[in-house]
Coordinates of C-alpha atoms in Angstrom, one line a residue:
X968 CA -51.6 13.7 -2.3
X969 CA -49.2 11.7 -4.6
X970 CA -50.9 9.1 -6.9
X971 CA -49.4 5.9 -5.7
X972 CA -49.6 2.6 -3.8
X973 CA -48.1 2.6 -0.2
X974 CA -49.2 -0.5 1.5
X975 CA -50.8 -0.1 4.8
X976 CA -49.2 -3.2 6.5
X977 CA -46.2 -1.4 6.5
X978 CA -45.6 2.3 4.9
X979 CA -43.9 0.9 1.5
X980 CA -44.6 2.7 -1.3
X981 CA -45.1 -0.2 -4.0
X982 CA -45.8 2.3 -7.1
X983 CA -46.2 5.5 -8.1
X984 CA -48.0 7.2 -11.0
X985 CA -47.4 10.6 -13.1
X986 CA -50.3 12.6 -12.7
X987 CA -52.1 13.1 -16.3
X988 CA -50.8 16.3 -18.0
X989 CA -53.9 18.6 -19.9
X990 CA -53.1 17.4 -23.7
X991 CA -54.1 13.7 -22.3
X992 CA -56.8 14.9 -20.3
X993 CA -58.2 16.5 -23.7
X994 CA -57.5 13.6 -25.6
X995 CA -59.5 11.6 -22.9
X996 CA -62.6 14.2 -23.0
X997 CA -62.7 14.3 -26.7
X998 CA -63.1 10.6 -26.9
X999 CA -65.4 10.3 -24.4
X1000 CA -67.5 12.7 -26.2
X1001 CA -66.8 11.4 -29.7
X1002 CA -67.6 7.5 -28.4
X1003 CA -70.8 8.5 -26.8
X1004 CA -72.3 9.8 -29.9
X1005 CA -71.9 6.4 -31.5
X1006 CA -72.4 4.5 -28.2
X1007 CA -75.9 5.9 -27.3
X1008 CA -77.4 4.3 -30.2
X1009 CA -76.6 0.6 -29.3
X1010 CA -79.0 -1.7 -28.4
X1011 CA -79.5 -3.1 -25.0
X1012 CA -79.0 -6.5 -25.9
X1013 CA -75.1 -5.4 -27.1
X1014 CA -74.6 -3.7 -23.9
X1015 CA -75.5 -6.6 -21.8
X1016 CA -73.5 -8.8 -24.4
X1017 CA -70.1 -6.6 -23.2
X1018 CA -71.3 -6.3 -19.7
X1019 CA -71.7 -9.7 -18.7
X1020 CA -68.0 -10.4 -20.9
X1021 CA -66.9 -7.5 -18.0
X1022 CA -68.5 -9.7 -15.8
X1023 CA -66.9 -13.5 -16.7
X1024 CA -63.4 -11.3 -16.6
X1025 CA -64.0 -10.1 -13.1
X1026 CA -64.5 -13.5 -11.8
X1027 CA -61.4 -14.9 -13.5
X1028 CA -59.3 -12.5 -12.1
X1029 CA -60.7 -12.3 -9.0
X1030 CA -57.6 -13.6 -6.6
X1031 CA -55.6 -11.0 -8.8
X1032 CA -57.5 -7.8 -8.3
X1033 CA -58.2 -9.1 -4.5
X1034 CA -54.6 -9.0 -3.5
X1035 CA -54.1 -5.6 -5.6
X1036 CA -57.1 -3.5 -3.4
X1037 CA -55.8 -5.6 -0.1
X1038 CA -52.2 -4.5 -1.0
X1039 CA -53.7 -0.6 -2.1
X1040 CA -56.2 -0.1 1.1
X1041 CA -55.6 -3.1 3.5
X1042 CA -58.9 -5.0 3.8
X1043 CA -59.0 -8.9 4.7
X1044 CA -57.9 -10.7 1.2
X1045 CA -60.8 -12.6 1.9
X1046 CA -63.0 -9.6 1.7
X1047 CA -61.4 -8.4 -1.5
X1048 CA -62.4 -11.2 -3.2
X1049 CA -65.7 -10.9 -1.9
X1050 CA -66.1 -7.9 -2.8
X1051 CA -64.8 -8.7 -6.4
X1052 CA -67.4 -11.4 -6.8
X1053 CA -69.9 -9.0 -5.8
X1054 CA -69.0 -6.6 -8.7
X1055 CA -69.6 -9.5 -11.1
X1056 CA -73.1 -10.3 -9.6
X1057 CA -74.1 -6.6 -9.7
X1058 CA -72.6 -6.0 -13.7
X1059 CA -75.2 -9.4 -14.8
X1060 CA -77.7 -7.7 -12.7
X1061 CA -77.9 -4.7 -14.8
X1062 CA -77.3 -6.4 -17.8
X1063 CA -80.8 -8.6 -17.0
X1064 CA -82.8 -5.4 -16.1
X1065 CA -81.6 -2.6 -17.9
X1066 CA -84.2 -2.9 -20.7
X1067 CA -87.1 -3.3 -18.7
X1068 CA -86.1 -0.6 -16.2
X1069 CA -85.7 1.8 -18.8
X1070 CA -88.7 0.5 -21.0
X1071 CA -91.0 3.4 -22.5
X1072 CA -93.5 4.4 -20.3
X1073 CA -97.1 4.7 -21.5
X1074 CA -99.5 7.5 -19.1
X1075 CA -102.8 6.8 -18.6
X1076 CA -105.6 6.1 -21.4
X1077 CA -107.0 9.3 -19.7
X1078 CA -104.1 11.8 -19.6
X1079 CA -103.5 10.6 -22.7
X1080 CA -106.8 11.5 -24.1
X1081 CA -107.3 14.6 -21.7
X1082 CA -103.7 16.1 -23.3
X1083 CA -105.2 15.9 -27.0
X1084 CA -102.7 13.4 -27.8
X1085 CA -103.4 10.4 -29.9
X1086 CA -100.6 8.7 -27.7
X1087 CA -98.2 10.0 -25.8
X1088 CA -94.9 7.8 -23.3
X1089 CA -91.7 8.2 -21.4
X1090 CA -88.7 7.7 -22.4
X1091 CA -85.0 7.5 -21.1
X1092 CA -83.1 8.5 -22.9
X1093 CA -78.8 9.2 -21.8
X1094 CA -77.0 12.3 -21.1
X1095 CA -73.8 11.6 -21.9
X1096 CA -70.5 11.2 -20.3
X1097 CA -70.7 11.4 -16.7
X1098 CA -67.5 11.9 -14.2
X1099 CA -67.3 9.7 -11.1
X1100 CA -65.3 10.6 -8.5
X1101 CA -64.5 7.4 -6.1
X1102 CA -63.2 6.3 -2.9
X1103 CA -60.6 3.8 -1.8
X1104 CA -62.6 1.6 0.8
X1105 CA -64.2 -0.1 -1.8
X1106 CA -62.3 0.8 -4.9
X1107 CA -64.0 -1.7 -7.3
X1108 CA -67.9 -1.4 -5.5
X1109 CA -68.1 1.7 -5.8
X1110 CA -66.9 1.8 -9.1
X1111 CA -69.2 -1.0 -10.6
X1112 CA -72.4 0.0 -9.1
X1113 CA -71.8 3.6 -11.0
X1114 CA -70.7 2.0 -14.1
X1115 CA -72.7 -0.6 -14.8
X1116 CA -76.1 1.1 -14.8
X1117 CA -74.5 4.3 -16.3
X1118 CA -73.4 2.2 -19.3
X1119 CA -76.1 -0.1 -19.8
X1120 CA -78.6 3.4 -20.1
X1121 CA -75.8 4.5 -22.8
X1122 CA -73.8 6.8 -20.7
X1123 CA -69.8 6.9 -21.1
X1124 CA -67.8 7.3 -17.7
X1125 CA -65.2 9.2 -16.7
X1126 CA -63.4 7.5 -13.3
X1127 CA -61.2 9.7 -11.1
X1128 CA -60.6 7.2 -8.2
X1129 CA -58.7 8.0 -4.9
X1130 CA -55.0 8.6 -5.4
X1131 CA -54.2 5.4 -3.0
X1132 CA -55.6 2.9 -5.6
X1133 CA -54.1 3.8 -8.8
X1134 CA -53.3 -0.1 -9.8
X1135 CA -57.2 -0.6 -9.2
X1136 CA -58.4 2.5 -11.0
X1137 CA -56.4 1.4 -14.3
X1138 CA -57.3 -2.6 -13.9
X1139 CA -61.3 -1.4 -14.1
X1140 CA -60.5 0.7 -17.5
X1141 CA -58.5 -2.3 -18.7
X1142 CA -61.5 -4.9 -18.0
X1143 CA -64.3 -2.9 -19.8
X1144 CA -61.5 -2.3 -22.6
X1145 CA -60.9 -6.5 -23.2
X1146 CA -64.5 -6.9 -22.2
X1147 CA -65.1 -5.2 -25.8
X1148 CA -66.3 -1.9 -24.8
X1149 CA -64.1 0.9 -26.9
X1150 CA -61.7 3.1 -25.6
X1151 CA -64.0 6.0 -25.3
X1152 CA -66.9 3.9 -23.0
X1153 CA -65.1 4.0 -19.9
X1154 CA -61.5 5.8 -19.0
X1155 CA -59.6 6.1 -15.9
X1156 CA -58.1 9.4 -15.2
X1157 CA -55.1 9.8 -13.1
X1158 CA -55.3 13.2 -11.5
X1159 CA -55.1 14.3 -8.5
X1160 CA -58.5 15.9 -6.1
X1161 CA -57.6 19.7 -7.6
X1162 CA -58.3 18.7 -11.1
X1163 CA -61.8 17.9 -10.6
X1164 CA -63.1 21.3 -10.8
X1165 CA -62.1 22.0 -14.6
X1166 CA -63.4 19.1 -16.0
X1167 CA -66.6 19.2 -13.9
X1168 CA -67.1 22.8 -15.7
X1169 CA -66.4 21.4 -18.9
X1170 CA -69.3 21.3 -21.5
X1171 CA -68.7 17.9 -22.6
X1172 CA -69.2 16.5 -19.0
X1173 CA -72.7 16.4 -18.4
X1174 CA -73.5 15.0 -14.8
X1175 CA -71.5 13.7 -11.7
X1176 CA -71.4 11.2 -9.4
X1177 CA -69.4 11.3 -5.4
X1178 CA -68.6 9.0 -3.0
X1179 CA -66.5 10.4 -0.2
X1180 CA -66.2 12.8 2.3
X1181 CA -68.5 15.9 3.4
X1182 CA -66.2 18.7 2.2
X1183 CA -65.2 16.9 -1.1
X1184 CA -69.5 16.6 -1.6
X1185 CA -69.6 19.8 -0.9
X1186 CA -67.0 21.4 -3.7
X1187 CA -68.4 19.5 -6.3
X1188 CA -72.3 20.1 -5.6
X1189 CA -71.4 24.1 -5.6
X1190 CA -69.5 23.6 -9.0
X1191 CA -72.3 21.3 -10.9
X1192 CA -74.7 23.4 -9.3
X1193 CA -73.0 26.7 -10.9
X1194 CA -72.9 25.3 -14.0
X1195 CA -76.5 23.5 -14.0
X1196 CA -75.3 20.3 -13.9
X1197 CA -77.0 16.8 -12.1
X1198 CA -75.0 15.2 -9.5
X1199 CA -75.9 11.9 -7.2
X1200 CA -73.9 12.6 -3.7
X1201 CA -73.1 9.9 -1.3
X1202 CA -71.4 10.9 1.3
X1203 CA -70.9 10.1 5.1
X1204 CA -72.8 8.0 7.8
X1205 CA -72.4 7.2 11.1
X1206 CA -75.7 4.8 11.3
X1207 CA -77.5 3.8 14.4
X1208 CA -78.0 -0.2 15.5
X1209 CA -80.6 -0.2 17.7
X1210 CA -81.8 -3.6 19.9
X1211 CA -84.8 -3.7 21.6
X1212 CA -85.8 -5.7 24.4
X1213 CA -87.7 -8.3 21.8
X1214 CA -84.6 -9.1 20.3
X1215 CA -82.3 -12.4 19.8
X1216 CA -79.9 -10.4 21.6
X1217 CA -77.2 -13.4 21.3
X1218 CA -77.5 -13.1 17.3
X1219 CA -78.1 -9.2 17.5
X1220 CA -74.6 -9.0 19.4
X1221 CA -72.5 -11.3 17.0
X1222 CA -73.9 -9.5 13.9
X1223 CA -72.8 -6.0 15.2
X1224 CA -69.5 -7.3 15.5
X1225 CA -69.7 -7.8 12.1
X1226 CA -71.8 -4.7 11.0
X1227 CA -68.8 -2.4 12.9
X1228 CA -65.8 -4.1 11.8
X1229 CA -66.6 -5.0 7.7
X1230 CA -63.9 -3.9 5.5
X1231 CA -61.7 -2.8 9.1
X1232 CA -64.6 -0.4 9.9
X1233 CA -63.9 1.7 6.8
X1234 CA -67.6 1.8 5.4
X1235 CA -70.0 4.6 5.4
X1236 CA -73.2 1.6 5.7
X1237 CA -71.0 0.5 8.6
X1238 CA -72.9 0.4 12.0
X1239 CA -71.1 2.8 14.5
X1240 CA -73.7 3.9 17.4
X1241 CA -75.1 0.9 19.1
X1242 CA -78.4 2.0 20.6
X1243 CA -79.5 -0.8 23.0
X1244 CA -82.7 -0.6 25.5
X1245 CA -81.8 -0.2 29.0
X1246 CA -83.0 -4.0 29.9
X1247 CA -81.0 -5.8 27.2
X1248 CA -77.7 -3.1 27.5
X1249 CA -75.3 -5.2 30.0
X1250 CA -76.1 -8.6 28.4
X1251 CA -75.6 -6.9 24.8
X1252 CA -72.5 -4.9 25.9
X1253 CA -71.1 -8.2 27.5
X1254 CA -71.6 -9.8 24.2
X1255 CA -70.6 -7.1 21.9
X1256 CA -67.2 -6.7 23.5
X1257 CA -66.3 -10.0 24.2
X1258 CA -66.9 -10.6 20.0
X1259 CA -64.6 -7.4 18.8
X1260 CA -62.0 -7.8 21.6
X1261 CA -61.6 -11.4 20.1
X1262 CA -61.0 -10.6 16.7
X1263 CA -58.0 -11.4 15.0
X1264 CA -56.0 -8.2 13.9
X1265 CA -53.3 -8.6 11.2
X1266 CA -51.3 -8.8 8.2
X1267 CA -54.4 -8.6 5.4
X1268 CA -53.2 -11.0 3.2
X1269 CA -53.1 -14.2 5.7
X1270 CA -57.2 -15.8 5.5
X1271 CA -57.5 -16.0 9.3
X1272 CA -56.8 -12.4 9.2
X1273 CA -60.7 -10.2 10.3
X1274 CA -59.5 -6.6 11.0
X1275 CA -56.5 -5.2 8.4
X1276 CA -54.9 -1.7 8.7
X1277 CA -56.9 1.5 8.4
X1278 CA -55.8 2.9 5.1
X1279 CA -53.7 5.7 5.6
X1280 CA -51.5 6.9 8.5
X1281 CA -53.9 10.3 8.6
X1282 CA -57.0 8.0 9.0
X1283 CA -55.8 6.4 11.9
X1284 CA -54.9 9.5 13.1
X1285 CA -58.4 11.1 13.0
X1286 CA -59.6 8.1 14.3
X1287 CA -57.0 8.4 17.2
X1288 CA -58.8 11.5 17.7
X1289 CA -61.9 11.2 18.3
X1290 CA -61.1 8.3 20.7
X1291 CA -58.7 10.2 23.0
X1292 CA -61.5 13.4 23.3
X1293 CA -64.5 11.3 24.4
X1294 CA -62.2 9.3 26.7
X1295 CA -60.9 13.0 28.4
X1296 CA -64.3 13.9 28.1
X1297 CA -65.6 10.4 30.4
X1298 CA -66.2 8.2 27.9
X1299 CA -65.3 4.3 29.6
X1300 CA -63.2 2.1 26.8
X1301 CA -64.5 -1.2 26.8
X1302 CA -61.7 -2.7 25.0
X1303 CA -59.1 -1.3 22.2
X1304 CA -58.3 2.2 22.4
X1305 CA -54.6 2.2 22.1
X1306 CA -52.2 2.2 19.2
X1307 CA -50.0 -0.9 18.9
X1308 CA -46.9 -1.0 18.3
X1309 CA -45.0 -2.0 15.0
X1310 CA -45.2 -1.0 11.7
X1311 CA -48.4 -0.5 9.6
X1312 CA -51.4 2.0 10.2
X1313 CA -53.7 -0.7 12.6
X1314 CA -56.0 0.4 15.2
X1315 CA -57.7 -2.2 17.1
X1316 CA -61.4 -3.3 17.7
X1317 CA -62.5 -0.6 19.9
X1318 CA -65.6 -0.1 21.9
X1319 CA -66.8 2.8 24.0
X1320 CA -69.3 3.8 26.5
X1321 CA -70.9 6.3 28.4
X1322 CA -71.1 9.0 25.0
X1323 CA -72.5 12.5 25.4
X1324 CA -73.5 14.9 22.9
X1325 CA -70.5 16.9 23.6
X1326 CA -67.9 14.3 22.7
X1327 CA -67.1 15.0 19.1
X1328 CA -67.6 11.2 18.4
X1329 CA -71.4 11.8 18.8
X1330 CA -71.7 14.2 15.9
X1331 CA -68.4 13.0 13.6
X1332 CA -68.3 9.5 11.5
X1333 CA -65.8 7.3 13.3
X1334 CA -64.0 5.7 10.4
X1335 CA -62.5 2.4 11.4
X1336 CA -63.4 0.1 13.8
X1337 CA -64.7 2.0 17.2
X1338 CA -68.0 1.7 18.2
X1339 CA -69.9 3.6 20.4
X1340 CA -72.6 2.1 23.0
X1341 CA -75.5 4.2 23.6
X1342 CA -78.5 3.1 26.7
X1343 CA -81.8 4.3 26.0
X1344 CA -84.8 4.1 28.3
X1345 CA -86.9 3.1 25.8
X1346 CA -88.4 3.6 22.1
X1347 CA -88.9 7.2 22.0
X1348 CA -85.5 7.5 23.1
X1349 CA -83.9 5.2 21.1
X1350 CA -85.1 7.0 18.3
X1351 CA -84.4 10.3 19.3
X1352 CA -80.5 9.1 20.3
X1353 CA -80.7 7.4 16.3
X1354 CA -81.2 11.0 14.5
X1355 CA -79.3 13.2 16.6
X1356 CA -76.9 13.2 13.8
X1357 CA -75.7 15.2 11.1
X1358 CA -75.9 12.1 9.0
X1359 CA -79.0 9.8 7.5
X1360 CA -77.5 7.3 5.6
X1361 CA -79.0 3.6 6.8
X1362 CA -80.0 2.0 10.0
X1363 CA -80.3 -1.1 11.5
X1364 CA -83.0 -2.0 14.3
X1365 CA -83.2 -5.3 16.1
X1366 CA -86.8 -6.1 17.0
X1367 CA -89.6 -8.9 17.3
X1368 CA -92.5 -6.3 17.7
X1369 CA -94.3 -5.2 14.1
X1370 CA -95.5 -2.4 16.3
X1371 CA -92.0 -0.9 16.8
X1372 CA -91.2 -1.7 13.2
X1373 CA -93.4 0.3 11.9
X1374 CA -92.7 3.4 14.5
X1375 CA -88.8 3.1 13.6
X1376 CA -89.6 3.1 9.7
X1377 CA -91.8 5.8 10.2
X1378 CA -89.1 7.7 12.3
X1379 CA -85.6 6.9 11.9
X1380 CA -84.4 10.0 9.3
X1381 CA -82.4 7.5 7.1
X1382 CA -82.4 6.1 3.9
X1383 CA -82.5 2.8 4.5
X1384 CA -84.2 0.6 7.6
X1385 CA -82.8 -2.9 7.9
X1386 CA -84.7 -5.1 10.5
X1387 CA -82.7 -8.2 12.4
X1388 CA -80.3 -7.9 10.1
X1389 CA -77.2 -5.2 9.1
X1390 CA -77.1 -2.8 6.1
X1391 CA -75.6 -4.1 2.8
X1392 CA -75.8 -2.8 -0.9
X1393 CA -77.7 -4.9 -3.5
X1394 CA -78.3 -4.0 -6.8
X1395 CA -82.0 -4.9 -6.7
X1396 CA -82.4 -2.1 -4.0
X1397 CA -81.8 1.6 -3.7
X1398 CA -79.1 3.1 -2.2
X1399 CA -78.4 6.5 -0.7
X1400 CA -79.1 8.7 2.3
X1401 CA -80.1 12.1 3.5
X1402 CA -79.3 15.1 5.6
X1403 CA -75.6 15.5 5.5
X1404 CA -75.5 11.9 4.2
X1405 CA -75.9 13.5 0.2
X1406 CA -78.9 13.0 -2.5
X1407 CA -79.7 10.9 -5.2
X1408 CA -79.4 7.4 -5.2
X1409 CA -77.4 4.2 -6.4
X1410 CA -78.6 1.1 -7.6
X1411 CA -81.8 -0.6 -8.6
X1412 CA -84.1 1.5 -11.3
X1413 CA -84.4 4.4 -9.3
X1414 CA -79.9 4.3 -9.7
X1415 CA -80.2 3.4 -13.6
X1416 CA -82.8 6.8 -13.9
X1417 CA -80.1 9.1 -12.3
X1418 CA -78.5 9.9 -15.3
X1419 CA -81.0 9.5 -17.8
X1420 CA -82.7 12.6 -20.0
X1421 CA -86.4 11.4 -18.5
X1422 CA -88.1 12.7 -22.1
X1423 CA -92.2 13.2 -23.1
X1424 CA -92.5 12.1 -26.2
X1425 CA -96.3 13.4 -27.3
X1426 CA -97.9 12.5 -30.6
X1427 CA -100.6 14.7 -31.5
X1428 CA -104.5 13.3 -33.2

């Protein structure tokens, strides 16, 4: 895949970028080696100092970078910004709570004393530079909530973003560079997916971090794993949205137009298998369809504009896909389902009914904006429908009853359980999945502790 800009609105190719040749790639590698000797030894106040200057940046040039990732993948302007202003928030996060997240721990006065230690603690301490390998649907998120814990714990980073967002990938190395950071704390490199491998194996790389697909998860856990290396995975999800009887179905059905179609569907937290009790289906489904056939589909860059282009001709395609098997399979289509005409890659609001377990839809992640309607006779069910899937990344369950609650946390094989409300990342909060969904996790302390060198530090009497 070429590393370049094509807008999704209409198939131009904006700009296009040399890959990186191996003497740069070198170059890049011994810096980032070279910086992190010196840059693992600054204090957390300095870091936060640079991190919230990233952060003051971001804002400023907020309408900038919005149009760039709207004009790179095709999300709602609006949403770019959004998502901008949301990067900000999360860098002065970290720059708050990085000290006391990765304070020195201090073990019980017993283990202590039961060790033969006079004292004894934790300590984090950083590993060194880690690669990221990123996405496109949300190519400064995804980004951010790697980099800023990764530097405020005195990591370096390595970016290798999606070949669609080039212009993005080299804005976030510029705004860490005027931010103050040097050269060697954070560098974009622009090579394609095949290059990944070598620099994963190199010595002077020390951990990884994915977001993306199944299969590019896959080639990058065998590699660190061959060469002993730690890696946080985040990979697919096709989450369940569940509404029980007790529910404000009105609210439930308006926030799952929402939870489907954010960022034109294109999110792995995205709700895609609406799971709704047999008494509240028809005057859910009536809801739910009326909100995404209504949505207003178009150019990204006009505000009015909810539902942009899917970001490459192939992903509408696949999407195209899975739609026209579970329709020759049985499966009703609510609404959407066909491919308009004109130029761009847009697919419209789509929902479908009547799903069985044979329709590939049911066991593959729809990615743009089709959802699938699922009745269930009741709780057991419900939860039964919500894991038969490969994938356990979040869920969302719409309830008034505390003792359902507690039986869908208990249940649901996720890693995350949002209640009346839709999944969203927050930098207070963990974030991350299991089964097929990948390991590890982002965000809060338990994200900032990923790539730390978790160290016993035992005096003795």
């Amino acid at each position: 895949m070429p590393i370049a800009t094509v807008n999704p609105a209409n198939g131009e190719t904006l700009r296009t970028y040399e890959a990186m040749g191996e003497e740069e790639l070198e170059r890049r590698l011994q810096l980032a080696e070279a910086t992190f000797r010196t840059y693992r030894t600054t204090t957390y106040a300095e870091r936060a100092r640079l991190l919230d200057r990233a952060a003051d940046l971001l804002e400023e040039d907020q309408a900038d970078i919005g149009r760039v990732m709207t004009t790179e993948m095709g999300k709602p302007v609006k949403q770019a910004r959004a998502e901008a202003a949301k990067c900000a928030r999360a860098m002065r996060w970290y720059a708050e709570h990085a000290a006391e997240l990765l304070a020195d721990e201090e073990p019980s006065a017993a283990d202590v004393k039961d060790s033969g230690a006079a004292r004894a603690l934790v300590r984090y301490r950083p590993l060194g530079p880690v690669l990221a390998v990123m996405p496109w649907n949300f190519p400064l998120w995804q980004v951010v909530r790697f980099a800023a814990p990764a530097l405020m714990a005195g990591n370096v980073g390595l970016l290798k973003h999606a070949s669609n967002v080039p212009q993005t990938a080299l804005y976030l190395e510029d705004l860490f560079h005027r931010a103050g950071f040097t050269e060697g704390c954070f560098q974009t490199l622009l090579i394609g997916s095949g290059a990944v491998d070598e620099i994963l194996r190199d010595d002077r790389v020390k951990a990884a971090t994915l977001t993306g697909s199944e299969p590019a998860g896959r080639a990058v856990a065998a590699t660190a794993g061959e060469m002993i290396k730690k890696t946080v995975l985040e990979l697919g999800g096709s989450d369940p949205y569940v509404v029980m009887p007790s529910a404000d179905v009105d609210r439930a059905a308006r926030v799952a137009v929402t939870a489907r179609v954010q960022n034109n569907g294109q999110s792995c937290i995205a709700a895609k298998r609406f799971i709704v009790h047999t008494d509240v289906y028809d005057a859910f489904t009536e809801r739910f369809v009326a909100g995404m056939a209504a949505l207003k589909v178009g150019d990204p860059l006009e505000e009015e504009t909810e539902v942009g282009p899917l970001a490459s001709e192939q992903g509408r395609s696949d999407l195209e896909e899975l739609v026209d098997d579970a329709r020759r399979s049985g499966a009703a289509v609510l609404c959407g389902g066909e491919r308009p005409d004109g130029p761009g890659w847009y697919y419209p609001p789509t929902v479908i009914s009547g799903i069985t377990r044979e329709m590939r839809i049911h066991r593959e992640e729809a990615f743009g904006p089709v959802a699938t309607l699922y009745r269930a006779a009741d709780l057991d069910e419900a939860v039964l429908i919500a894991n038969d899937s490969p994938f356990g990344l979040s869920s969302n369950v719409w309830t008034r009853d505390e003792a359902e609650v507690d039986r869908f946390v208990r249940d649901l094989e996720a890693g995350g359980v949002y209640v009346n409300g839709m999944t969203a990342s927050h930098p207070g909060f963990p974030f991350g999945g299991v089964k097929r969904s990948g390991y590890g996790r982002e965000l809060s302390g338990h994200g900032i502790r990923e790539f730390c060198n978790i160290t016993t530090v035992w005096h003795g009497a």
